[in-house]
Tab-separated table of C-alpha atoms in Angstrom:
chain	number	residue	atom	x	y	z
A	22	UNK	CA	187.835	252.343	132.613
A	23	UNK	CA	186.366	255.104	134.723
A	24	UNK	CA	188.284	256.906	136.765
A	25	UNK	CA	186.003	257.710	140.001
A	26	UNK	CA	184.131	255.831	142.320
A	27	UNK	CA	183.176	255.352	145.624
A	28	UNK	CA	184.471	251.675	146.148
A	29	UNK	CA	186.408	249.781	144.607
A	30	UNK	CA	186.221	245.822	145.277
A	31	UNK	CA	188.919	243.569	144.164
A	32	UNK	CA	187.740	239.836	143.224
A	33	UNK	CA	184.801	238.763	142.226
A	34	UNK	CA	183.780	235.499	144.436
A	35	UNK	CA	181.108	235.773	147.263
A	36	UNK	CA	182.656	237.919	149.487
A	37	UNK	CA	183.536	240.667	146.763
A	38	UNK	CA	179.348	240.308	145.560
A	39	UNK	CA	178.378	240.232	149.135
A	40	UNK	CA	180.186	243.981	149.494
A	41	UNK	CA	178.053	244.764	145.540
A	42	UNK	CA	174.999	243.985	147.843
A	43	UNK	CA	175.262	245.688	150.443
A	44	UNK	CA	177.179	248.747	148.853
A	45	UNK	CA	173.895	248.923	146.258
A	46	UNK	CA	171.645	248.947	148.866
A	47	UNK	CA	173.420	251.962	150.691
A	48	UNK	CA	173.348	253.833	146.838
A	49	UNK	CA	177.465	253.485	146.354
A	50	UNK	CA	178.679	253.476	143.187
A	51	UNK	CA	181.301	250.695	143.148
A	52	UNK	CA	183.477	249.032	140.888
A	53	UNK	CA	184.331	245.199	140.553
A	54	UNK	CA	187.897	243.983	139.601
A	55	UNK	CA	188.232	240.219	138.885
A	56	UNK	CA	190.847	238.728	137.541
A	57	UNK	CA	189.256	235.773	135.312
A	58	UNK	CA	187.245	235.293	133.064
A	59	UNK	CA	184.048	234.923	135.101
A	60	UNK	CA	181.899	235.920	138.633
A	61	UNK	CA	182.102	233.417	141.754
A	62	UNK	CA	185.939	232.565	143.231
A	63	UNK	CA	185.534	229.501	144.369
A	64	UNK	CA	182.003	228.917	143.414
A	65	UNK	CA	181.370	227.574	139.986
A	66	UNK	CA	179.024	225.847	138.556
A	67	UNK	CA	179.568	224.220	134.721
A	68	UNK	CA	177.144	222.133	132.650
A	69	UNK	CA	178.571	218.840	132.272
A	70	UNK	CA	176.648	216.499	130.585
A	71	UNK	CA	173.599	218.282	130.615
A	72	UNK	CA	173.741	218.785	134.353
A	73	UNK	CA	174.322	221.874	136.341
A	74	UNK	CA	177.327	220.864	138.508
A	75	UNK	CA	179.504	222.542	141.145
A	76	UNK	CA	182.964	222.411	141.108
A	77	UNK	CA	183.726	224.531	144.058
A	78	UNK	CA	181.285	224.785	146.920
A	79	UNK	CA	177.807	222.936	146.578
A	80	UNK	CA	176.091	223.390	150.055
A	81	UNK	CA	174.365	225.652	151.499
A	82	UNK	CA	176.015	224.741	155.345
A	83	UNK	CA	174.536	226.211	158.479
A	84	UNK	CA	171.616	226.106	156.248
A	85	UNK	CA	168.513	227.802	157.939
A	86	UNK	CA	170.958	230.770	158.898
A	87	UNK	CA	173.274	231.150	155.828
A	88	UNK	CA	172.044	234.363	153.579
A	89	UNK	CA	172.356	232.706	150.241
A	90	UNK	CA	169.770	230.830	151.172
A	91	UNK	CA	167.614	234.284	151.730
A	92	UNK	CA	169.144	235.477	148.445
A	93	UNK	CA	168.479	232.811	146.372
A	94	UNK	CA	164.298	232.204	147.270
A	95	UNK	CA	164.525	235.863	146.660
A	96	UNK	CA	165.398	235.451	143.098
A	97	UNK	CA	163.748	232.418	142.292
A	98	UNK	CA	166.149	229.734	143.603
A	99	UNK	CA	165.164	226.641	144.617
A	100	UNK	CA	166.673	225.898	147.747
A	101	UNK	CA	166.273	221.739	148.461
A	102	UNK	CA	166.143	220.945	151.852
A	103	UNK	CA	166.303	216.825	152.221
A	104	UNK	CA	169.467	215.609	153.924
A	105	UNK	CA	172.335	215.617	151.888
A	106	UNK	CA	173.748	211.823	149.833
A	107	UNK	CA	176.338	211.648	153.089
A	108	UNK	CA	173.811	210.340	155.440
A	109	UNK	CA	172.234	207.973	152.873
A	110	UNK	CA	174.564	204.657	152.345
A	111	UNK	CA	174.373	202.760	149.285
A	112	UNK	CA	172.311	199.548	149.659
A	113	UNK	CA	174.869	197.626	148.511
A	114	UNK	CA	177.808	198.266	151.173
A	115	UNK	CA	175.565	197.604	154.002
A	116	UNK	CA	177.825	194.558	155.028
A	117	UNK	CA	180.363	197.026	155.649
A	118	UNK	CA	178.171	198.654	157.957
A	119	UNK	CA	180.240	197.702	161.604
A	120	UNK	CA	182.878	199.142	160.176
A	121	UNK	CA	181.697	202.469	158.590
A	122	UNK	CA	180.154	202.494	162.167
A	123	UNK	CA	183.661	201.540	163.735
A	124	UNK	CA	185.387	204.240	161.869
A	125	UNK	CA	182.842	207.250	162.473
A	126	UNK	CA	182.923	206.613	166.397
A	127	UNK	CA	186.536	206.997	166.074
A	128	UNK	CA	185.992	210.521	164.009
A	129	UNK	CA	183.608	211.363	167.083
A	130	UNK	CA	186.155	210.006	170.013
A	131	UNK	CA	189.002	212.437	168.214
A	132	UNK	CA	187.201	214.911	168.490
A	133	UNK	CA	186.339	214.779	171.991
A	134	UNK	CA	189.841	214.614	172.855
A	135	UNK	CA	190.559	217.325	171.001
A	136	UNK	CA	188.549	219.327	173.197
A	137	UNK	CA	190.897	218.109	175.725
A	138	UNK	CA	194.240	218.931	174.011
A	139	UNK	CA	193.551	222.632	173.762
A	140	UNK	CA	194.855	223.024	177.102
A	141	UNK	CA	198.689	221.798	175.938
A	142	UNK	CA	198.529	222.080	172.458
A	143	UNK	CA	196.417	223.475	169.669
A	144	UNK	CA	197.956	220.969	167.143
A	145	UNK	CA	195.086	218.392	165.775
A	146	UNK	CA	197.147	215.842	165.714
A	147	UNK	CA	197.975	215.515	169.092
A	148	UNK	CA	194.477	214.064	169.396
A	149	UNK	CA	194.861	211.048	167.337
A	150	UNK	CA	194.960	208.013	168.988
A	151	UNK	CA	198.706	206.338	169.061
A	152	UNK	CA	198.966	203.407	166.627
A	153	UNK	CA	195.155	204.134	166.311
A	154	UNK	CA	193.455	201.254	163.693
A	155	UNK	CA	191.312	204.607	162.281
A	156	UNK	CA	193.547	207.034	162.204
A	157	UNK	CA	193.597	206.657	158.040
A	158	UNK	CA	189.777	207.414	158.376
A	159	UNK	CA	190.211	210.380	161.183
A	160	UNK	CA	192.401	211.980	158.786
A	161	UNK	CA	190.501	211.670	155.253
A	162	UNK	CA	187.399	213.061	157.021
A	163	UNK	CA	189.861	216.471	158.739
A	164	UNK	CA	191.134	216.438	154.905
A	165	UNK	CA	187.583	216.776	153.650
A	166	UNK	CA	186.815	219.435	156.249
A	167	UNK	CA	190.312	221.381	155.959
A	168	UNK	CA	191.950	220.301	153.418
A	169	UNK	CA	195.259	219.897	155.465
A	170	UNK	CA	197.390	217.833	157.351
A	171	UNK	CA	196.582	217.538	160.657
A	172	UNK	CA	199.465	218.277	161.883
A	173	UNK	CA	198.587	221.989	159.653
A	174	UNK	CA	195.269	222.051	161.932
A	175	UNK	CA	194.613	224.230	164.637
A	176	UNK	CA	192.742	223.145	167.256
A	177	UNK	CA	191.074	226.375	168.266
A	178	UNK	CA	190.213	227.179	164.763
A	179	UNK	CA	188.307	223.808	164.123
A	180	UNK	CA	186.593	223.983	167.207
A	181	UNK	CA	184.931	227.731	166.536
A	182	UNK	CA	183.394	226.154	163.353
A	183	UNK	CA	182.902	222.944	164.336
A	184	UNK	CA	180.637	224.489	167.374
A	185	UNK	CA	179.018	227.260	165.304
A	186	UNK	CA	177.448	224.911	162.681
A	187	UNK	CA	173.735	224.323	162.728
A	188	UNK	CA	174.368	220.786	161.415
A	189	UNK	CA	171.719	221.716	158.209
A	190	UNK	CA	173.024	220.754	154.702
A	191	UNK	CA	170.978	222.393	151.947
A	192	UNK	CA	171.328	222.469	148.117
A	193	UNK	CA	171.030	224.589	145.188
A	194	UNK	CA	169.661	222.167	142.252
A	195	UNK	CA	170.713	225.378	139.639
A	196	UNK	CA	173.903	225.349	141.383
A	197	UNK	CA	175.494	227.906	143.709
A	198	UNK	CA	178.233	229.214	141.518
A	199	UNK	CA	175.144	229.561	139.042
A	200	UNK	CA	173.518	231.800	142.519
A	201	UNK	CA	176.599	233.675	143.323
A	202	UNK	CA	177.877	234.898	139.655
A	203	UNK	CA	174.061	235.493	139.663
A	204	UNK	CA	173.937	237.407	143.048
A	205	UNK	CA	176.030	240.733	141.833
A	206	UNK	CA	173.772	243.840	141.752
A	207	UNK	CA	173.269	245.462	138.223
A	208	UNK	CA	174.570	248.984	139.598
A	209	UNK	CA	178.383	247.326	140.201
A	210	UNK	CA	180.595	248.828	137.386
A	211	UNK	CA	181.885	245.285	136.776
A	212	UNK	CA	185.166	244.930	134.509
A	213	UNK	CA	186.515	240.664	134.460
A	214	UNK	CA	190.105	239.534	133.543
A	215	UNK	CA	191.068	242.282	134.595
A	216	UNK	CA	193.285	241.673	137.978
A	217	UNK	CA	194.742	244.446	140.046
A	218	UNK	CA	198.179	245.097	140.193
A	219	UNK	CA	198.642	247.831	142.682
A	220	UNK	CA	197.360	249.431	145.412
A	221	UNK	CA	198.457	252.295	146.923
A	222	UNK	CA	196.517	254.555	149.549
A	223	UNK	CA	195.974	258.389	148.595
A	224	UNK	CA	195.389	261.543	150.808
A	225	UNK	CA	191.692	261.024	149.572
A	226	UNK	CA	191.002	257.407	149.279
A	227	UNK	CA	192.762	254.460	147.151
A	228	UNK	CA	194.408	254.203	143.762
A	229	UNK	CA	194.656	250.753	141.488
A	230	UNK	CA	196.509	250.304	139.044
A	231	UNK	CA	195.515	247.573	136.501
A	232	UNK	CA	196.902	246.616	132.890
A	233	UNK	CA	193.750	248.926	131.613
A	234	UNK	CA	194.585	251.889	133.608
A	235	UNK	CA	194.517	253.140	137.351
A	236	UNK	CA	191.044	253.905	138.838
A	237	UNK	CA	190.378	256.096	141.869
A	238	UNK	CA	188.427	255.488	144.441
A	239	UNK	CA	187.590	256.535	148.252
A	240	UNK	CA	188.265	253.041	150.078
A	241	UNK	CA	189.176	249.477	148.439
A	242	UNK	CA	187.758	246.360	149.520
A	243	UNK	CA	190.535	243.261	148.938
A	244	UNK	CA	188.728	240.004	149.018
A	245	UNK	CA	191.171	237.702	146.918
A	246	UNK	CA	192.310	234.657	148.385
A	247	UNK	CA	194.800	234.385	151.512
A	248	UNK	CA	197.269	232.742	148.883
A	249	UNK	CA	197.052	235.689	146.738
A	250	UNK	CA	197.464	238.286	148.987
A	251	UNK	CA	200.142	236.149	151.127
A	252	UNK	CA	202.427	236.196	147.756
A	253	UNK	CA	203.648	239.264	145.217
A	254	UNK	CA	200.587	239.580	142.674
A	255	UNK	CA	199.562	242.463	144.066
A	256	UNK	CA	201.664	245.442	145.447
A	257	UNK	CA	200.173	246.518	147.937
A	258	UNK	CA	200.872	249.946	150.245
A	259	UNK	CA	203.683	250.127	152.797
A	260	UNK	CA	202.827	249.279	155.797
A	261	UNK	CA	200.668	245.766	155.272
A	262	UNK	CA	202.934	243.338	155.717
A	263	UNK	CA	200.907	242.303	158.865
A	264	UNK	CA	198.260	241.361	156.963
A	265	UNK	CA	200.123	239.030	154.525
A	266	UNK	CA	201.764	237.315	157.291
A	267	UNK	CA	198.167	237.168	158.866
A	268	UNK	CA	197.376	235.455	155.393
A	269	UNK	CA	200.332	233.291	155.374
A	270	UNK	CA	199.321	231.629	158.480
A	271	UNK	CA	195.473	231.375	156.968
A	272	UNK	CA	196.745	228.933	154.364
A	273	UNK	CA	194.702	227.484	151.788
A	274	UNK	CA	193.783	223.706	151.983
A	275	UNK	CA	193.544	221.271	148.967
A	276	UNK	CA	190.328	219.881	147.974
A	277	UNK	CA	189.385	218.990	145.025
A	278	UNK	CA	186.729	216.679	142.934
A	279	UNK	CA	185.987	214.246	140.339
A	280	UNK	CA	183.022	213.592	138.346
A	281	UNK	CA	182.571	210.470	136.282
A	282	UNK	CA	179.720	210.166	133.876
A	283	UNK	CA	177.610	206.285	133.897
A	284	UNK	CA	177.062	205.468	130.725
A	285	UNK	CA	174.894	202.860	131.143
A	286	UNK	CA	172.706	201.065	133.563
A	287	UNK	CA	174.682	199.901	136.716
A	288	UNK	CA	174.233	199.242	140.364
A	289	UNK	CA	174.019	203.050	141.700
A	290	UNK	CA	170.924	203.620	143.558
A	291	UNK	CA	170.621	207.553	143.070
A	292	UNK	CA	171.118	210.333	146.009
A	293	UNK	CA	173.263	207.394	148.272
A	294	UNK	CA	176.800	207.927	149.418
A	295	UNK	CA	179.737	205.782	149.426
A	296	UNK	CA	183.515	206.024	150.678
A	297	UNK	CA	186.050	204.153	149.614
A	298	UNK	CA	189.104	202.615	151.593
A	299	UNK	CA	188.350	203.325	155.559
A	300	UNK	CA	191.788	202.614	156.346
A	301	UNK	CA	193.188	204.864	153.265
A	302	UNK	CA	193.903	208.350	154.304
A	303	UNK	CA	193.501	209.365	150.469
A	304	UNK	CA	190.366	207.613	149.772
A	305	UNK	CA	187.095	210.075	148.351
A	306	UNK	CA	183.675	210.660	149.474
A	307	UNK	CA	181.510	209.846	146.577
A	308	UNK	CA	178.076	211.496	145.928
A	309	UNK	CA	176.051	208.248	143.513
A	310	UNK	CA	173.678	209.777	141.148
A	311	UNK	CA	173.073	213.476	142.914
A	312	UNK	CA	169.568	214.621	141.905
A	313	UNK	CA	169.235	211.555	139.806
A	314	UNK	CA	171.774	212.450	137.267
A	315	UNK	CA	173.804	210.199	135.678
A	316	UNK	CA	176.864	211.629	137.779
A	317	UNK	CA	179.065	210.228	140.384
A	318	UNK	CA	180.910	212.948	142.523
A	319	UNK	CA	184.088	211.848	143.889
A	320	UNK	CA	185.487	214.737	146.773
A	321	UNK	CA	189.134	214.632	147.732
A	322	UNK	CA	190.899	216.787	150.465
A	323	UNK	CA	194.394	217.215	152.089
A	324	UNK	CA	196.499	213.795	151.075
A	325	UNK	CA	193.709	212.877	148.404
A	326	UNK	CA	193.544	216.029	146.983
A	327	UNK	CA	197.629	215.997	146.379
A	328	UNK	CA	196.902	213.218	143.392
A	329	UNK	CA	195.437	215.766	140.827
A	330	UNK	CA	197.432	218.588	142.359
A	331	UNK	CA	200.508	216.213	141.793
A	332	UNK	CA	199.754	213.521	139.100
A	333	UNK	CA	197.202	215.150	137.266
A	334	UNK	CA	193.701	214.202	136.480
A	335	UNK	CA	194.600	211.371	134.863
A	336	UNK	CA	196.099	209.488	137.807
A	337	UNK	CA	193.169	210.244	139.780
A	338	UNK	CA	190.137	209.626	137.200
A	339	UNK	CA	192.433	206.015	137.796
A	340	UNK	CA	192.521	206.126	141.320
A	341	UNK	CA	189.126	207.138	142.116
A	342	UNK	CA	187.570	204.357	139.373
A	343	UNK	CA	190.412	201.636	141.243
A	344	UNK	CA	188.275	203.030	144.732
A	345	UNK	CA	184.404	202.131	142.665
A	346	UNK	CA	185.970	199.064	141.291
A	347	UNK	CA	186.770	197.616	144.749
A	348	UNK	CA	183.244	199.305	146.830
A	349	UNK	CA	181.234	197.610	143.529
A	350	UNK	CA	182.494	195.059	142.126
A	351	UNK	CA	184.435	195.167	138.544
A	352	UNK	CA	181.559	195.692	135.796
A	353	UNK	CA	181.218	199.108	137.011
A	354	UNK	CA	184.533	199.483	135.502
A	355	UNK	CA	182.971	199.554	132.043
A	356	UNK	CA	180.211	201.627	133.285
A	357	UNK	CA	182.061	204.772	134.194
A	358	UNK	CA	184.172	207.616	132.005
A	359	UNK	CA	185.490	210.615	133.308
A	360	UNK	CA	183.610	213.834	132.889
A	361	UNK	CA	185.407	216.439	134.458
A	362	UNK	CA	188.091	217.253	137.370
A	363	UNK	CA	189.284	220.428	138.913
A	364	UNK	CA	192.599	221.954	139.754
A	365	UNK	CA	191.758	224.774	142.140
A	366	UNK	CA	195.591	224.715	143.683
A	367	UNK	CA	196.809	225.139	140.145
A	368	UNK	CA	195.138	228.236	139.748
A	369	UNK	CA	196.742	231.237	140.471
A	370	UNK	CA	194.590	233.533	140.871
A	371	UNK	CA	193.079	231.094	143.590
A	372	UNK	CA	195.357	228.834	145.090
A	373	UNK	CA	193.764	226.472	146.647
A	374	UNK	CA	190.361	224.969	148.356
A	375	UNK	CA	189.698	227.046	152.225
A	376	UNK	CA	191.620	228.509	154.410
A	377	UNK	CA	192.873	226.741	157.465
A	378	UNK	CA	194.762	228.650	160.405
A	379	UNK	CA	197.624	226.931	160.992
A	380	UNK	CA	198.445	225.456	164.987
A	381	UNK	CA	198.775	228.547	167.799
A	382	UNK	CA	197.962	230.892	164.634
A	383	UNK	CA	193.416	231.287	164.600
A	384	UNK	CA	193.878	234.494	166.149
A	385	UNK	CA	194.918	235.253	162.562
A	386	UNK	CA	191.148	235.704	160.851
A	387	UNK	CA	190.600	239.023	163.226
A	388	UNK	CA	194.235	239.871	162.304
A	389	UNK	CA	193.300	239.528	158.453
A	390	UNK	CA	190.210	241.542	159.060
A	391	UNK	CA	191.570	244.781	160.796
A	392	UNK	CA	191.282	247.715	157.953
A	393	UNK	CA	194.040	249.571	156.785
A	394	UNK	CA	194.432	253.146	157.695
A	395	UNK	CA	190.329	253.615	157.018
A	396	UNK	CA	191.181	253.203	153.363
A	397	UNK	CA	191.842	249.585	152.695
A	398	UNK	CA	189.075	246.848	153.708
A	399	UNK	CA	189.721	242.833	153.753
A	400	UNK	CA	186.820	240.598	153.506
A	401	UNK	CA	187.004	236.813	152.161
A	402	UNK	CA	185.952	233.629	154.460
A	403	UNK	CA	189.145	233.914	156.035
A	404	UNK	CA	188.264	236.704	157.638
A	405	UNK	CA	185.189	235.370	159.244
A	406	UNK	CA	185.670	234.075	162.856
A	407	UNK	CA	183.375	230.961	162.825
A	408	UNK	CA	182.061	230.658	158.985
A	409	UNK	CA	185.146	230.372	157.542
A	410	UNK	CA	185.468	227.750	154.624
A	411	UNK	CA	181.967	228.251	153.576
A	412	UNK	CA	180.667	231.373	151.134
A	413	UNK	CA	177.881	232.308	153.684
A	414	UNK	CA	180.729	233.123	155.614
A	415	UNK	CA	182.858	235.087	152.760
A	416	UNK	CA	178.969	236.775	152.058
A	417	UNK	CA	179.132	237.913	155.289
A	418	UNK	CA	182.762	239.162	155.590
A	419	UNK	CA	181.928	241.287	152.065
A	420	UNK	CA	178.950	242.798	154.561
A	421	UNK	CA	181.353	243.705	157.198
A	422	UNK	CA	183.769	244.965	154.613
A	423	UNK	CA	181.466	247.290	152.835
A	424	UNK	CA	179.811	248.517	156.514
A	425	UNK	CA	183.292	249.560	157.519
A	426	UNK	CA	184.104	251.151	154.384
A	427	UNK	CA	180.599	252.844	154.326
A	428	UNK	CA	180.948	254.105	157.555
A	429	UNK	CA	185.045	255.459	156.697
A	430	UNK	CA	183.930	257.530	154.119
A	431	UNK	CA	180.922	258.925	155.727
A	432	UNK	CA	183.648	260.109	157.929
A	433	UNK	CA	185.711	261.455	155.396
A	434	UNK	CA	181.778	263.396	154.255
A	435	UNK	CA	182.746	261.490	150.703
A	436	UNK	CA	179.072	260.581	150.504
A	437	UNK	CA	177.435	263.134	151.705
A	438	UNK	CA	173.705	263.335	151.552
A	439	UNK	CA	173.722	260.710	149.093
A	440	UNK	CA	174.483	258.495	152.186
A	441	UNK	CA	171.817	257.059	154.231
A	442	UNK	CA	173.728	256.404	157.161
A	443	UNK	CA	174.260	260.025	157.951
A	444	UNK	CA	170.364	260.291	157.416
A	445	UNK	CA	169.805	257.554	159.829
């Protein structure tokens, strides 16, 4: 392994790749260390049944200002700007229209009450209607969005994302994970299956220890998840405890996906959506035959995702299959079969879905984004003030951290004449 770079990037997800792209654009040498055997982090596209299915992030949220849209189009990746499937209910479920509308109104009323409760509470559960008949639905939808129970969600944090979102949700037919993994600059040195074990601050930068040896650089950008940062997988310099505490205040929620293959002709309309039991807080959101594929994607959040984490994929398949039978009839049972299930919460190198600030701790995002001794810089979706939980928020945070590292290196004259900022 080479022993000297301008910057070492730890973590090869959207944030790490965003940082690498900014560093490459400025001519800085970079090494990216990734603990797993692939790039992408929580962006992961896998070919299943001949279809590129996104096991992690899937939607270009706020697509009209999402940096990955421009990256995709510049690289020749198609972008689908049509409405997402949840905007089109499956026609056979029209008889449930009144209940669906009542449940959605209840969710909207809860969001309105959130703004009122912030004056006296920062706990999202305090905005629930006492004994409300649709509270299970509200909890399920919040679980999709935050991966956590309402008692563990900061109202301030939730509303910050909601207010910043443009509501444009676009799609990448070839997969979000495919794009992210393909976007690392060729000039960036890459070491897969090489977790960082220790980071030390030195007189002229940092030293990062791996099982393959120690590599040195002028700065390091740490893009690992909050679950990893708050844990003990990486030994960090003395004095970084406040960053670990901030990460602990931004725990990863639970979100998982189950994919089922449609094995024979059945009454499933393409590019449509269904929702399970409206009163069950564990219910899944079903994307039916996306892009016309013979697949059903079940998305579970919060308590629903716990089924997979605690009981395993067989229990998850049984749960969503039973919901689909209840929705579409008993003949569906012989028309679908398990294809795949995710296990983000069980992955040691990630540890969950996306960050959610605990009540009273939304300021932890800004704290986590601060540099440490102008040697160690922090990025990742959890450090973005508004676009947390998203791949574009992660990307933008990586670019921000790269800019901070470049400024620090310039101030220490490490880049010399190769630093374009110095000539600007």
